[in-house]
XYZ file of C-alpha atoms in Angstrom:
717
model
C -39.435 -21.166 6.040
C -36.615 -23.376 8.158
C -34.128 -20.615 6.388
C -36.227 -17.896 8.462
C -35.774 -19.717 11.650
C -32.158 -20.410 10.971
C -31.741 -16.316 10.870
C -33.978 -15.715 13.963
C -32.060 -18.654 15.689
C -28.773 -17.541 15.114
C -29.556 -13.959 15.975
C -30.826 -15.079 19.211
C -27.646 -16.569 20.020
C -25.398 -14.045 19.207
C -28.217 -11.709 21.425
C -27.459 -13.981 24.498
C -23.844 -14.422 23.998
C -22.982 -10.232 23.530
C -25.963 -10.301 27.248
C -22.655 -11.781 28.818
C -20.464 -10.150 26.822
C -18.228 -12.430 25.036
C -17.606 -10.379 21.795
C -18.664 -11.863 18.323
C -16.363 -12.788 14.970
C -17.551 -12.285 11.885
C -18.253 -15.063 9.094
C -14.574 -16.331 7.971
C -13.968 -15.103 4.296
C -12.676 -17.861 2.250
C -10.970 -15.163 -0.586
C -9.457 -17.896 -2.837
C -6.240 -19.587 -1.361
C -6.308 -18.270 2.618
C -9.322 -17.995 4.849
C -8.880 -15.180 6.780
C -11.357 -13.926 9.659
C -10.978 -10.672 13.187
C -10.259 -11.735 16.085
C -9.349 -10.593 19.749
C -7.671 -11.032 22.394
C -10.018 -9.719 25.327
C -13.879 -10.965 25.220
C -14.970 -7.141 25.398
C -13.419 -3.149 25.924
C -13.451 -0.470 28.357
C -14.590 2.781 27.438
C -11.057 4.781 26.647
C -9.230 0.932 26.531
C -7.448 -0.141 24.254
C -8.337 -3.793 22.863
C -5.521 -6.097 20.307
C -7.532 -6.965 17.307
C -6.273 -9.481 15.089
C -5.675 -10.451 11.433
C -6.105 -14.317 10.985
C -5.376 -16.350 8.025
C -5.214 -19.689 7.659
C -2.680 -19.688 3.868
C -2.858 -22.653 1.280
C -0.040 -25.273 1.548
C 2.843 -24.087 -0.422
C 2.020 -20.344 -0.495
C 2.426 -17.395 1.291
C 1.529 -13.627 1.901
C 4.136 -10.548 2.688
C 5.667 -9.126 5.750
C 5.696 -4.719 6.060
C 8.632 -5.240 3.178
C 8.458 -8.361 0.918
C 11.589 -8.700 0.237
C 12.625 -9.046 -3.979
C 8.903 -9.120 -4.834
C 5.513 -9.289 -3.935
C 3.515 -6.681 -1.881
C 2.161 -6.567 1.671
C -0.803 -6.860 3.737
C -2.957 -3.868 4.229
C -5.986 -3.260 6.322
C -8.677 -0.418 5.699
C -10.441 -0.420 8.952
C -14.358 1.138 9.483
C -14.986 2.307 12.640
C -17.350 4.548 14.407
C -16.283 7.843 15.215
C -14.331 8.462 17.750
C -12.284 4.898 17.572
C -9.104 4.063 16.333
C -7.083 1.734 14.810
C -2.953 1.485 15.839
C -0.429 0.199 13.350
C 0.067 -3.274 12.427
C 2.173 -5.224 14.789
C 4.202 -7.462 12.805
C 5.480 -10.843 13.363
C 9.140 -12.238 11.984
C 8.728 -13.082 8.416
C 10.330 -16.455 6.883
C 12.947 -16.061 4.332
C 11.012 -17.587 1.392
C 13.208 -18.297 -2.018
C 12.568 -18.022 -5.585
C 14.696 -18.418 -8.275
C 17.280 -15.630 -7.791
C 14.819 -13.670 -5.467
C 14.182 -13.785 -1.502
C 10.896 -12.755 -0.002
C 9.664 -12.417 3.180
C 7.149 -14.556 3.762
C 4.083 -15.525 6.411
C 2.517 -19.258 5.404
C 0.848 -21.512 7.561
C -1.700 -19.686 10.006
C -0.411 -15.618 10.374
C -1.664 -13.599 12.991
C -0.791 -9.829 12.615
C -2.165 -7.611 15.834
C -3.833 -4.281 15.129
C -4.293 -1.909 18.668
C -8.276 -0.704 18.968
C -9.451 2.578 21.067
C -12.002 3.274 22.102
C -12.897 6.687 22.679
C -14.258 7.551 27.141
C -17.515 8.305 25.924
C -18.037 4.573 24.476
C -21.486 3.808 26.605
C -21.172 0.683 28.832
C -23.549 -2.009 27.314
C -23.455 -1.415 23.717
C -21.692 -3.222 21.184
C -19.628 -2.254 18.253
C -18.781 -3.463 14.787
C -15.641 -3.557 13.438
C -15.305 -3.810 10.006
C -11.890 -3.991 8.199
C -10.902 -3.977 4.546
C -8.428 -6.183 3.735
C -5.838 -6.690 1.208
C -3.125 -9.022 0.387
C -1.372 -11.162 -2.337
C -0.293 -14.728 -2.545
C 1.867 -16.724 -3.986
C 3.058 -19.903 -5.023
C 4.619 -19.812 -8.641
C 2.206 -17.624 -9.568
C 1.232 -14.406 -7.554
C -2.722 -13.749 -7.029
C -4.316 -10.446 -5.430
C -7.192 -11.179 -2.897
C -9.456 -9.304 -0.799
C -11.553 -9.834 2.201
C -14.439 -7.825 3.898
C -14.345 -9.073 7.999
C -16.339 -7.849 10.854
C -15.660 -8.487 14.415
C -18.750 -7.502 16.844
C -17.266 -5.841 20.180
C -19.074 -5.359 23.954
C -17.585 -1.768 25.547
C -17.841 -3.396 29.478
C -17.210 -1.864 32.511
C -13.333 -2.686 33.743
C -11.366 -5.833 32.450
C -13.364 -8.252 29.966
C -11.303 -10.772 30.217
C -9.241 -12.642 27.578
C -11.426 -13.885 24.404
C -11.301 -17.919 25.283
C -10.295 -19.074 21.541
C -7.868 -16.517 21.268
C -6.956 -14.557 24.037
C -4.438 -16.900 24.119
C -2.787 -17.383 20.541
C -2.248 -13.257 20.371
C -0.444 -12.351 23.494
C 2.030 -15.197 22.816
C 2.030 -13.306 18.657
C 2.424 -10.410 20.529
C 5.003 -11.373 23.129
C 7.201 -13.147 20.331
C 7.089 -10.089 17.761
C 9.946 -7.950 17.141
C 10.019 -5.109 19.879
C 12.934 -2.675 20.970
C 15.470 -3.897 23.636
C 17.988 -1.211 24.037
C 20.584 -2.519 21.580
C 23.408 -0.418 19.857
C 23.245 -0.567 16.053
C 26.080 1.457 13.468
C 26.119 0.714 10.068
C 29.148 1.555 7.732
C 29.818 1.111 4.182
C 32.989 -0.486 3.322
C 33.700 -0.907 -0.272
C 31.233 -3.493 -1.660
C 30.317 -4.639 1.793
C 27.921 -3.017 4.795
C 29.222 -3.658 8.412
C 26.382 -3.156 10.293
C 27.222 -4.193 13.860
C 24.786 -4.939 16.621
C 25.671 -4.991 20.436
C 23.605 -5.287 23.902
C 22.408 -7.363 26.464
C 20.476 -9.318 24.311
C 23.005 -10.852 22.410
C 25.951 -11.399 25.179
C 26.837 -15.843 25.237
C 23.999 -16.150 22.464
C 23.830 -18.446 19.861
C 24.118 -16.728 16.916
C 23.969 -18.849 14.075
C 21.734 -18.072 11.418
C 21.975 -14.384 12.877
C 19.665 -12.498 10.044
C 18.982 -8.446 9.398
C 15.209 -8.039 7.748
C 15.054 -4.637 6.305
C 11.564 -2.229 6.192
C 12.996 -0.459 3.686
C 13.127 -2.508 0.662
C 15.765 -0.397 -1.218
C 18.960 -0.389 1.431
C 20.514 -3.715 0.735
C 20.277 -7.399 -1.865
C 17.744 -9.689 -0.118
C 18.941 -12.447 -1.565
C 22.767 -11.696 -0.779
C 24.436 -13.964 2.000
C 24.743 -12.363 4.915
C 27.489 -13.372 6.764
C 27.726 -13.472 10.880
C 30.861 -12.940 13.124
C 30.851 -12.711 16.140
C 31.944 -10.510 18.675
C 31.941 -10.967 22.510
C 28.661 -8.164 22.729
C 26.811 -8.583 19.974
C 27.454 -9.414 15.888
C 28.714 -7.929 13.000
C 26.534 -8.789 9.680
C 28.297 -8.307 5.976
C 25.988 -7.474 4.165
C 25.323 -6.350 0.360
C 24.694 -3.124 0.337
C 21.029 -2.215 -2.442
C 20.285 0.740 -4.801
C 20.058 3.347 -2.336
C 24.035 2.842 -1.427
C 25.453 1.706 -4.903
C 22.784 2.456 -7.591
C 22.324 6.109 -7.151
C 19.900 6.386 -4.687
C 20.391 8.773 -1.063
C 21.848 7.045 1.228
C 19.984 6.905 4.608
C 20.888 8.639 7.752
C 19.001 4.933 9.071
C 19.158 2.421 9.350
C 16.233 -0.081 10.839
C 14.915 -2.728 11.031
C 14.323 -6.713 12.465
C 17.332 -8.935 14.118
C 16.206 -11.933 14.013
C 18.106 -14.761 16.048
C 17.505 -19.131 15.166
C 15.833 -19.400 18.467
C 12.557 -17.619 17.363
C 14.563 -13.807 19.239
C 14.117 -10.995 17.107
C 14.716 -6.824 18.310
C 13.606 -4.343 16.295
C 16.557 -2.241 15.169
C 17.539 1.105 14.146
C 21.112 1.353 12.818
C 22.919 5.047 12.708
C 26.032 5.651 10.818
C 29.298 5.018 12.630
C 32.200 2.610 13.727
C 31.634 -0.877 14.228
C 33.254 -1.859 18.053
C 35.423 -4.091 18.654
C 32.848 -5.676 21.105
C 30.979 -6.588 17.723
C 33.720 -8.801 16.090
C 36.937 -11.039 17.025
C 34.740 -13.795 17.604
C 34.093 -15.760 13.918
C 31.472 -17.036 12.218
C 28.932 -19.349 13.847
C 29.680 -23.219 14.228
C 27.257 -24.175 10.969
C 24.127 -25.393 12.024
C 22.533 -28.403 10.717
C 19.384 -29.734 9.354
C 19.682 -32.331 11.518
C 18.142 -32.841 15.078
C 16.947 -35.015 17.694
C 14.134 -36.620 15.276
C 16.766 -36.828 12.831
C 17.828 -39.503 15.544
C 15.286 -41.965 15.483
C 15.000 -42.291 20.018
C 17.657 -39.625 20.617
C 20.383 -40.032 22.226
C 19.962 -43.558 22.573
C 18.969 -43.555 18.511
C 22.047 -41.595 17.754
C 23.977 -44.495 19.149
C 23.042 -47.364 17.481
C 22.706 -45.342 14.204
C 26.059 -44.268 15.014
C 27.490 -48.614 15.665
C 25.678 -50.002 12.481
C 27.267 -46.674 10.067
C 30.207 -48.022 11.792
C 29.693 -51.634 10.954
C 29.184 -50.816 7.300
C 32.226 -48.344 6.880
C 33.667 -51.891 6.964
C 32.693 -52.326 3.377
C 33.153 -48.746 1.535
C 35.562 -48.591 -1.058
C 37.962 -46.105 1.071
C 38.824 -48.526 3.379
C 39.777 -51.442 1.040
C 42.963 -50.555 0.936
C 43.670 -50.924 4.875
C 42.090 -54.307 4.667
C 45.288 -55.998 3.867
C 46.866 -54.418 6.537
C 44.106 -55.916 8.627
C 44.521 -59.778 7.094
C 47.306 -59.314 7.006
C 48.173 -59.049 11.206
C 45.339 -61.627 11.379
C 46.964 -64.156 9.816
C 49.828 -63.779 11.774
C 48.036 -65.114 15.043
C 45.369 -67.026 13.941
C 46.382 -69.659 16.282
C 47.401 -67.862 19.176
C 44.155 -67.297 20.815
C 46.429 -63.903 24.186
C 47.901 -62.503 20.633
C 45.062 -62.682 18.206
C 42.810 -61.207 21.155
C 45.979 -58.444 22.045
C 45.788 -57.754 18.877
C 41.842 -57.505 18.474
C 41.969 -55.174 21.368
C 45.096 -52.904 19.910
C 43.258 -52.667 17.037
C 39.869 -51.149 19.081
C 42.056 -49.161 20.743
C 43.781 -47.721 17.606
C 40.572 -46.869 16.168
C 38.966 -45.380 18.915
C 41.573 -43.354 19.861
C 41.620 -42.374 16.505
C 38.474 -41.545 16.165
C 37.968 -39.243 19.624
C 40.745 -37.167 18.326
C 39.409 -36.516 14.739
C 36.156 -35.644 16.602
C 37.789 -33.658 19.072
C 39.704 -31.793 16.767
C 36.687 -31.873 14.885
C 34.583 -30.202 17.839
C 36.815 -27.632 18.388
C 37.620 -26.377 14.345
C 33.769 -26.035 14.102
C 33.554 -24.314 17.693
C 35.909 -21.199 16.201
C 33.843 -21.134 13.657
C 35.165 -22.905 10.865
C 32.727 -24.506 8.288
C 34.722 -27.639 8.549
C 32.902 -31.452 8.146
C 33.630 -35.062 8.547
C 37.539 -36.015 6.887
C 38.292 -32.181 7.244
C 42.201 -33.479 7.533
C 41.832 -34.446 4.373
C 41.348 -30.932 2.422
C 44.519 -30.682 3.653
C 47.826 -31.525 0.631
C 50.297 -31.401 4.121
C 48.061 -34.844 5.336
C 47.308 -35.875 1.666
C 51.326 -35.724 1.253
C 52.138 -37.558 4.204
C 49.531 -39.956 4.247
C 51.237 -40.942 0.097
C 54.536 -40.869 1.580
C 53.200 -43.077 4.389
C 51.327 -45.441 2.512
C 54.226 -45.928 0.145
C 57.009 -46.517 2.950
C 53.347 -49.179 4.445
C 53.362 -51.369 1.006
C 57.714 -51.133 1.057
C 57.623 -52.428 4.374
C 54.920 -55.490 3.455
C 57.098 -56.611 0.147
C 60.131 -56.877 2.430
C 62.532 -54.081 1.146
C 63.002 -53.501 5.027
C 61.646 -54.133 8.722
C 60.203 -51.903 11.156
C 61.536 -53.726 14.285
C 59.570 -56.623 14.495
C 57.195 -55.177 11.624
C 54.598 -52.944 11.572
C 51.859 -55.368 10.669
C 54.140 -58.358 12.750
C 53.915 -60.959 9.891
C 56.515 -63.230 8.443
C 58.072 -66.006 9.337
C 59.120 -65.148 12.207
C 54.750 -63.511 13.471
C 53.619 -66.973 15.517
C 56.292 -65.619 18.685
C 55.616 -62.173 17.888
C 53.273 -59.417 19.979
C 51.705 -56.950 16.743
C 50.349 -54.484 19.607
C 51.767 -51.229 18.314
C 51.475 -52.576 14.265
C 47.862 -52.979 15.297
C 47.132 -49.965 17.327
C 48.799 -48.377 14.203
C 46.563 -49.993 11.555
C 43.548 -49.355 13.446
C 44.456 -45.816 13.613
C 45.294 -45.656 9.860
C 42.355 -47.503 8.576
C 39.957 -44.804 10.124
C 42.478 -41.474 8.791
C 41.733 -43.361 5.510
C 37.801 -44.180 6.190
C 37.296 -40.452 7.850
C 37.108 -38.901 3.970
C 33.767 -41.314 3.509
C 30.266 -41.571 5.167
C 28.012 -44.788 5.436
C 24.424 -45.235 5.925
C 23.272 -44.386 8.454
C 26.760 -42.118 10.012
C 25.426 -39.346 8.007
C 22.478 -38.336 10.713
C 23.807 -40.368 13.397
C 26.620 -37.385 12.666
C 24.377 -34.838 11.595
C 22.767 -35.285 15.403
C 26.230 -35.356 16.862
C 27.056 -31.733 16.266
C 23.712 -30.142 16.985
C 24.793 -31.732 20.443
C 27.048 -30.562 23.564
C 30.700 -32.073 23.174
C 30.596 -34.745 25.775
C 27.408 -36.663 23.526
C 28.949 -36.078 20.463
C 32.014 -37.864 21.501
C 30.056 -40.711 22.444
C 28.099 -40.634 19.403
C 32.052 -41.077 17.581
C 33.101 -43.653 19.605
C 29.843 -45.935 18.847
C 31.000 -45.298 15.752
C 34.312 -46.226 16.233
C 33.485 -49.398 18.035
C 31.311 -50.475 15.344
C 33.373 -49.807 12.358
C 36.551 -52.015 14.829
C 33.413 -54.437 15.894
C 34.013 -57.300 12.912
C 38.258 -57.618 13.182
C 37.908 -57.392 17.341
C 35.087 -60.466 16.690
C 37.100 -62.851 14.586
C 40.095 -62.138 17.124
C 38.001 -63.435 20.165
C 35.833 -66.352 18.603
C 38.451 -69.391 18.092
C 36.074 -71.370 16.420
C 36.962 -68.541 13.420
C 40.503 -68.393 14.011
C 41.390 -72.240 14.320
C 39.549 -72.528 10.438
C 42.280 -70.264 9.386
C 45.336 -72.463 8.007
C 48.181 -71.797 10.047
C 51.649 -69.883 9.995
C 53.977 -70.601 7.066
C 55.495 -69.071 4.277
C 52.669 -68.714 2.914
C 52.176 -65.463 5.059
C 55.264 -63.810 3.913
C 54.308 -64.392 0.085
C 50.210 -63.146 1.119
C 51.856 -60.306 2.937
C 54.086 -59.539 -0.019
C 51.304 -60.184 -2.290
C 48.637 -57.428 -0.126
C 50.899 -54.737 -0.239
C 50.436 -53.830 -3.739
C 46.371 -52.207 -2.452
C 48.885 -49.944 -0.506
C 50.426 -49.448 -3.610
C 47.587 -48.090 -4.905
C 46.415 -46.138 -2.543
C 49.541 -44.229 -2.059
C 49.178 -43.929 -5.749
C 45.208 -42.649 -5.165
C 46.559 -40.361 -2.491
C 48.996 -38.715 -4.930
C 46.109 -38.221 -7.709
C 44.527 -36.514 -4.486
C 47.134 -34.578 -4.109
C 47.594 -33.390 -7.472
C 44.418 -32.195 -7.760
C 44.554 -30.235 -4.818
C 48.277 -28.731 -4.905
C 48.876 -28.268 -9.282
C 51.056 -30.062 -11.215
C 54.386 -28.343 -10.144
C 53.624 -29.713 -6.967
C 53.284 -33.396 -7.610
C 56.702 -33.548 -9.371
C 57.955 -32.177 -6.234
C 55.549 -35.595 -3.699
C 56.980 -37.723 -6.863
C 60.677 -36.535 -5.996
C 59.432 -37.543 -2.698
C 58.680 -40.977 -3.233
C 61.429 -41.594 -4.740
C 63.694 -40.997 -2.379
C 61.652 -42.246 0.847
C 62.022 -45.918 -1.332
C 65.594 -44.837 -1.534
C 65.744 -44.537 1.987
C 63.762 -47.794 1.951
C 65.778 -50.054 0.904
C 69.163 -48.277 1.981
C 67.527 -48.923 5.280
C 66.365 -52.529 4.476
C 70.098 -52.995 3.175
C 71.545 -52.057 6.539
C 69.320 -54.137 7.367
C 70.520 -57.483 6.602
C 74.060 -56.341 6.778
C 73.333 -56.398 10.738
C 71.908 -60.159 11.156
C 74.708 -61.438 9.122
C 77.680 -59.175 11.540
C 79.155 -56.200 8.841
C 79.161 -52.834 8.930
C 76.022 -50.936 8.205
C 75.696 -48.060 10.674
C 76.248 -45.565 7.401
C 74.055 -47.426 5.154
C 70.934 -47.070 7.600
C 71.700 -43.273 8.498
C 72.282 -42.709 4.833
C 68.308 -44.451 4.619
C 67.564 -42.573 7.402
C 68.614 -39.180 6.101
C 66.654 -40.189 2.615
C 63.290 -40.973 3.968
C 63.555 -37.262 6.353
C 64.435 -35.449 3.314
C 61.356 -36.990 1.075
C 59.048 -35.293 4.455
C 60.848 -32.489 4.062
C 60.138 -32.155 0.919
C 56.826 -33.736 1.040
C 55.788 -30.806 3.506
C 57.928 -28.264 1.028
C 55.595 -29.226 -1.702
C 51.984 -28.935 0.223
C 52.940 -25.748 2.338
C 54.422 -23.995 -1.605
C 51.613 -25.717 -3.615
C 49.144 -23.583 -5.789
C 45.785 -24.604 -6.178
C 44.772 -25.333 -10.074
C 42.208 -22.569 -11.144
C 38.765 -23.487 -10.246
C 36.745 -23.929 -14.024
C 33.119 -23.010 -14.374
C 32.854 -26.347 -15.809
C 34.262 -29.579 -16.410
C 32.729 -32.311 -17.929
C 31.965 -35.460 -15.831
C 33.217 -38.957 -17.728
C 30.219 -39.492 -18.609
C 30.059 -39.391 -22.531
C 27.912 -36.232 -23.254
C 27.233 -35.349 -19.508
C 28.675 -32.898 -18.427
C 28.790 -31.227 -14.750
C 28.184 -27.415 -14.359
C 29.949 -26.027 -11.248
C 27.871 -25.899 -8.521
C 26.712 -22.095 -6.772
C 23.194 -21.848 -4.655
C 22.823 -19.225 -7.350
C 22.814 -21.873 -10.205
C 20.686 -24.071 -8.165
C 17.527 -21.717 -7.418
C 18.437 -19.879 -11.365
C 17.626 -24.160 -12.428
C 15.120 -24.215 -10.157
C 13.652 -20.458 -11.772
C 13.627 -22.280 -14.981
C 11.652 -25.237 -13.876
C 14.232 -27.902 -14.558
C 15.243 -31.291 -12.589
C 18.725 -30.968 -10.844
C 20.819 -32.639 -9.102
C 24.239 -31.466 -7.159
C 27.136 -34.207 -6.274
C 28.690 -33.091 -3.195
C 31.989 -35.227 -3.636
C 36.028 -34.871 -2.805
C 38.919 -36.497 -4.719
C 39.489 -38.325 -1.603
C 36.366 -39.739 -1.407
C 37.160 -42.797 -2.845
C 33.344 -44.068 -2.564
C 32.272 -40.785 -4.657
C 34.746 -41.433 -7.177
C 33.128 -44.951 -7.518
C 29.627 -44.364 -7.594
C 30.579 -41.274 -10.590
C 32.501 -44.571 -12.433
C 29.078 -46.869 -11.411
C 26.501 -44.642 -11.058
C 26.658 -41.372 -12.712
C 28.461 -42.387 -16.237
C 26.431 -44.428 -18.854
C 25.457 -43.492 -21.789
C 21.677 -44.210 -20.547
C 22.134 -41.324 -17.464
C 23.268 -39.043 -20.493
C 20.266 -40.132 -22.103
C 17.518 -39.845 -19.165
C 19.088 -36.197 -18.195
C 19.193 -34.886 -22.126
C 15.085 -36.588 -22.176
C 13.991 -34.780 -19.130
C 16.242 -31.242 -19.688
C 18.467 -31.712 -16.462
C 20.813 -30.887 -15.773
C 24.613 -32.076 -13.296
C 26.274 -29.725 -11.428
C 29.414 -30.831 -9.201
C 30.099 -29.268 -5.602
C 33.771 -30.141 -5.939
C 34.712 -30.133 -1.766
C 38.456 -31.101 -2.027
C 39.901 -28.375 -0.690
C 38.063 -26.693 1.389
C 35.424 -23.986 1.207
C 32.824 -22.781 3.089
C 29.525 -22.488 1.215
C 29.936 -26.351 0.389
C 30.048 -26.808 4.250
C 27.343 -24.741 4.947
C 25.095 -26.432 2.121
C 26.248 -29.799 3.435
C 25.379 -28.456 7.182
C 21.865 -27.573 5.967
C 20.611 -30.938 4.791
C 22.298 -32.509 8.526
C 25.461 -33.975 6.791
C 29.234 -32.726 7.672
C 30.748 -35.210 4.774
C 30.583 -36.588 1.594
C 29.035 -37.680 -0.482
C 26.065 -36.250 -0.808
C 23.692 -37.022 -3.546
C 20.601 -34.711 -3.742
C 17.872 -33.884 -6.131
C 15.617 -30.903 -7.105
C 12.079 -31.842 -9.079
C 11.995 -29.106 -11.827
C 8.309 -28.374 -10.058
C 9.534 -26.786 -6.912
C 8.653 -29.145 -4.585
C 11.295 -30.585 -1.417
C 15.286 -31.849 -3.048
C 14.952 -35.415 -2.782
C 18.613 -37.152 -0.684
C 19.996 -40.370 -2.900
C 21.357 -42.817 -0.576
C 25.363 -42.878 -0.451
C 26.048 -45.943 -2.357
C 24.617 -45.064 -5.868
C 23.197 -47.013 -9.124
C 22.596 -46.165 -12.708
C 18.685 -47.071 -11.865
C 18.553 -45.485 -8.604
C 20.311 -42.077 -10.588
C 17.918 -42.985 -13.594
C 14.808 -42.506 -11.843
C 15.288 -39.972 -9.386
C 15.634 -38.213 -12.622
C 12.918 -39.394 -14.127
C 10.596 -38.194 -11.100
C 12.199 -34.946 -10.970
C 11.447 -33.791 -13.770
C 7.478 -35.609 -14.159
């Protein structure tokens, strides 16, 4: 009895709704992993009119359905309509899909909620005041790690009305938005050309002038014209772009080369257009400006508080950067400089300000150069200057000369650091400026905690905002030294200048010798053994020149002839610099190997590549990727401290985990792009991929053995 009353009430409600001219959706069908229903854009349809009815699917989390071309695998959603006589259904309007990577395969898919509109046309003879039933049998493939075919029978009651019925109050606006964003022709001109093993697709036209082309992607309608999983390289032009695609079966596998290449060109901002390319020569307007700057996952949301939050994170990151191993060699210069003026407050403050100026000037100069290079399309990141063998060779010689100077072999004017017996009477501002600049150059390879989010945010903002974030980073880096210089109570606690300072200066020279050796080792990783021999020879020649120059200074102080010795010394130093430059310019990087043993007992590091990560994830194995570089001291410390122990090896073996190393010692745009995808512009970066296909986990920049073991155990669970 209760059930009968409920049915009657429902019928009465439906009848009342139809009397006021509103469409009535059928029940929502749950087929297992998807809830489906038919929803209208308008509340009714006029005789001879057309209304869009959308298939709405709410897809279970972590599952997906497929676009009209599913990509490497899958099946597109299909709709079979049952309509009254004279009524007709048009083609499905497919929203722009997303790229779904599964192992080595790339699919074109939908996740979350999707609306696929279909135009429904009524005959002119449709009778006003009647209600028609639209039914559809929908079949689709829904996938996660496994795929399940599902189907649903859906219905919609749609009244026939005189004139316009108005938008459906619940779905009208959403369907209109989907239709507005759906790819459609826009007068773009497209041509394609098979160029060896590459397929060039050039697209030009008004909608592409001056837009951000980063992450542009071509979704083909045919599943066999390109290799979907291959990277689509982007070349910008003044009026468009050229995509370099990997040709598929239709071009190189024995198929018939198509006369047209149809599909959707989509941009990261959601813009998308249908294009039809014909064979032809790519026009000059579609190329010539290089690749677009690498995009980062970092955004305002990644920096809490927007710009203010990014500035705060940058300042904190700069403070912590003083504790990173990268800066240790230069701490000796800072300590010696401060000790020389500990009891001369005005000069100590002048040195503090000079050091601050050196830090800020160098940070902003490096940041400006980084922004300019990235704007030109190069995939570079923070510390990019140390990817140049020329810069490394020059820095190695500079560190050697600084160490020789601190050892007393020679002096430069008032000496670089302004220390020694007469330090109390010297200004030393130029030396402090130089110390600040050198500290930044050496610290640049590293990213401290809090820096990653701030720098990732900076590189997505206009240049003025980005430089402001880098300035905050410099202020944090210089803050401890400047604070000590401006706090009299701290300065007064330091010993008074005396003979001990000369001993301190010479003792602090040895970290600089260590820095010179480290840079020479980095140079060997970049340039090979022959170039290494040349740089070592340049170092010996520079040391000899510095000794000759020091002898000349001694003879000059006693009134004896010194000019010949000084000239010979300077010529030797100049010759050493020329030899180092020559070795860097003619160097040939060592041949990369597919896999290299790590420093751990039994733990091996395979060479990283996106394809290798995808293959391992498809096998269900946990993966740790170490984004590193020889010039990153923090990276090397982490490798020795956290990635080399026997317990780590045991954890990897127990979980069948794989250790991949992405070596960024030399410039590599693929690694730079991968860093940018994680919102990073520098190394170190440690990423753990769980075996179950979940989201990758980023580890802290300073590792411990326990952190690594815990991460691998969780990833392998």
